[in-house]
């Protein structure tokens, strides 16, 4: 009651407040149409941006493809990269014509299109080739490096063949290989070029034979025949006097040492023998030439 009387006592203040309320506009939210227009413009701008990015990326990709295609065409068709020179090294038995006959002659071929692995693989199948490498030397040269096998011995089967120090058959025997040792008694009927025809034990026996031939005792009468006797026993035979040395292929090092002990135990004038058997463990059996002349017999050391 008192508050109502107080307001009635100030009519000017009440009038001012009423005018102020009339001037204030009520707050309203944005119209739905304005919001829709703004949202549509944003979506359009985002779409245009994505489209521009896609077009730019597509153009870049097409440019790269175009450049790669024409670059490939240039490298594989230009005469600037046609092979004009082939360098071959390491061949002593094989001629350059034989080498190129196995690899294929790359002259005139595009250096980028050559299959070097295939060239090396074909040449590596040749019996004389132990290893081979083929490389490009830009812009127009091919290098072929060969390591040939070394003739090491001959082996008699249906025919006489030449083998390397791994037992691989290289070629048929010829007069140029007469100084190589001869292996007989393998029991193998035939062989083909490039085939491995001997065992690791026989290879070790050949190595031991070479050690024997390095001794002074064999300088004028080297061992040149290797005869298999059974599965693991061998007889070496010298070229001139026909001396025989029997040995067990399972213990070649021990046999060699026993022979050296035998040589050191005898005076130089009595070192000759008809045969010596080193195939027994801890024992050496010798048949000397002197005893052979007097009659059969053998001495044990």
PDB file of N, CA and C in Angstrom, residues 33 48 196 210 215 222 243 289 292:
ATOM      1  N   UNK A  33      15.518 -18.199 -43.283  1.00  0.00           N
ATOM      2  CA  UNK A  33      15.958 -18.069 -44.669  1.00  0.00           C
ATOM      3  C   UNK A  33      17.391 -17.553 -44.757  1.00  0.00           C
ATOM      4  N   UNK A  48      33.593 -26.258 -54.393  1.00  0.00           N
ATOM      5  CA  UNK A  48      34.471 -25.673 -55.416  1.00  0.00           C
ATOM      6  C   UNK A  48      35.939 -25.900 -55.054  1.00  0.00           C
ATOM      7  N   UNK A 196      79.280 -83.482 -62.741  1.00  0.00           N
ATOM      8  CA  UNK A 196      80.261 -83.791 -61.702  1.00  0.00           C
ATOM      9  C   UNK A 196      80.340 -85.309 -61.572  1.00  0.00           C
ATOM     10  N   UNK A 210      98.896 -84.474 -55.492  1.00  0.00           N
ATOM     11  CA  UNK A 210      99.700 -83.300 -55.839  1.00  0.00           C
ATOM     12  C   UNK A 210     100.731 -83.008 -54.753  1.00  0.00           C
ATOM     13  N   UNK A 215     107.145 -83.520 -53.518  1.00  0.00           N
ATOM     14  CA  UNK A 215     108.316 -84.043 -52.814  1.00  0.00           C
ATOM     15  C   UNK A 215     109.462 -84.279 -53.799  1.00  0.00           C
ATOM     16  N   UNK A 222     107.022 -88.491 -61.573  1.00  0.00           N
ATOM     17  CA  UNK A 222     105.810 -88.046 -60.869  1.00  0.00           C
ATOM     18  C   UNK A 222     104.678 -89.067 -60.955  1.00  0.00           C
ATOM     19  N   UNK A 243     106.044 -97.168 -59.997  1.00  0.00           N
ATOM     20  CA  UNK A 243     105.909 -97.388 -58.557  1.00  0.00           C
ATOM     21  C   UNK A 243     104.442 -97.202 -58.153  1.00  0.00           C
ATOM     22  N   UNK A 289     112.483-102.521 -54.591  1.00  0.00           N
ATOM     23  CA  UNK A 289     112.919-103.064 -55.866  1.00  0.00           C
ATOM     24  C   UNK A 289     114.002-104.104 -55.661  1.00  0.00           C
ATOM     25  N   UNK A 292     112.345-107.212 -54.846  1.00  0.00           N
ATOM     26  CA  UNK A 292     111.638-107.724 -56.019  1.00  0.00           C
ATOM     27  C   UNK A 292     112.587-108.483 -56.932  1.00  0.00           C
TER      28      UNK A 292
END
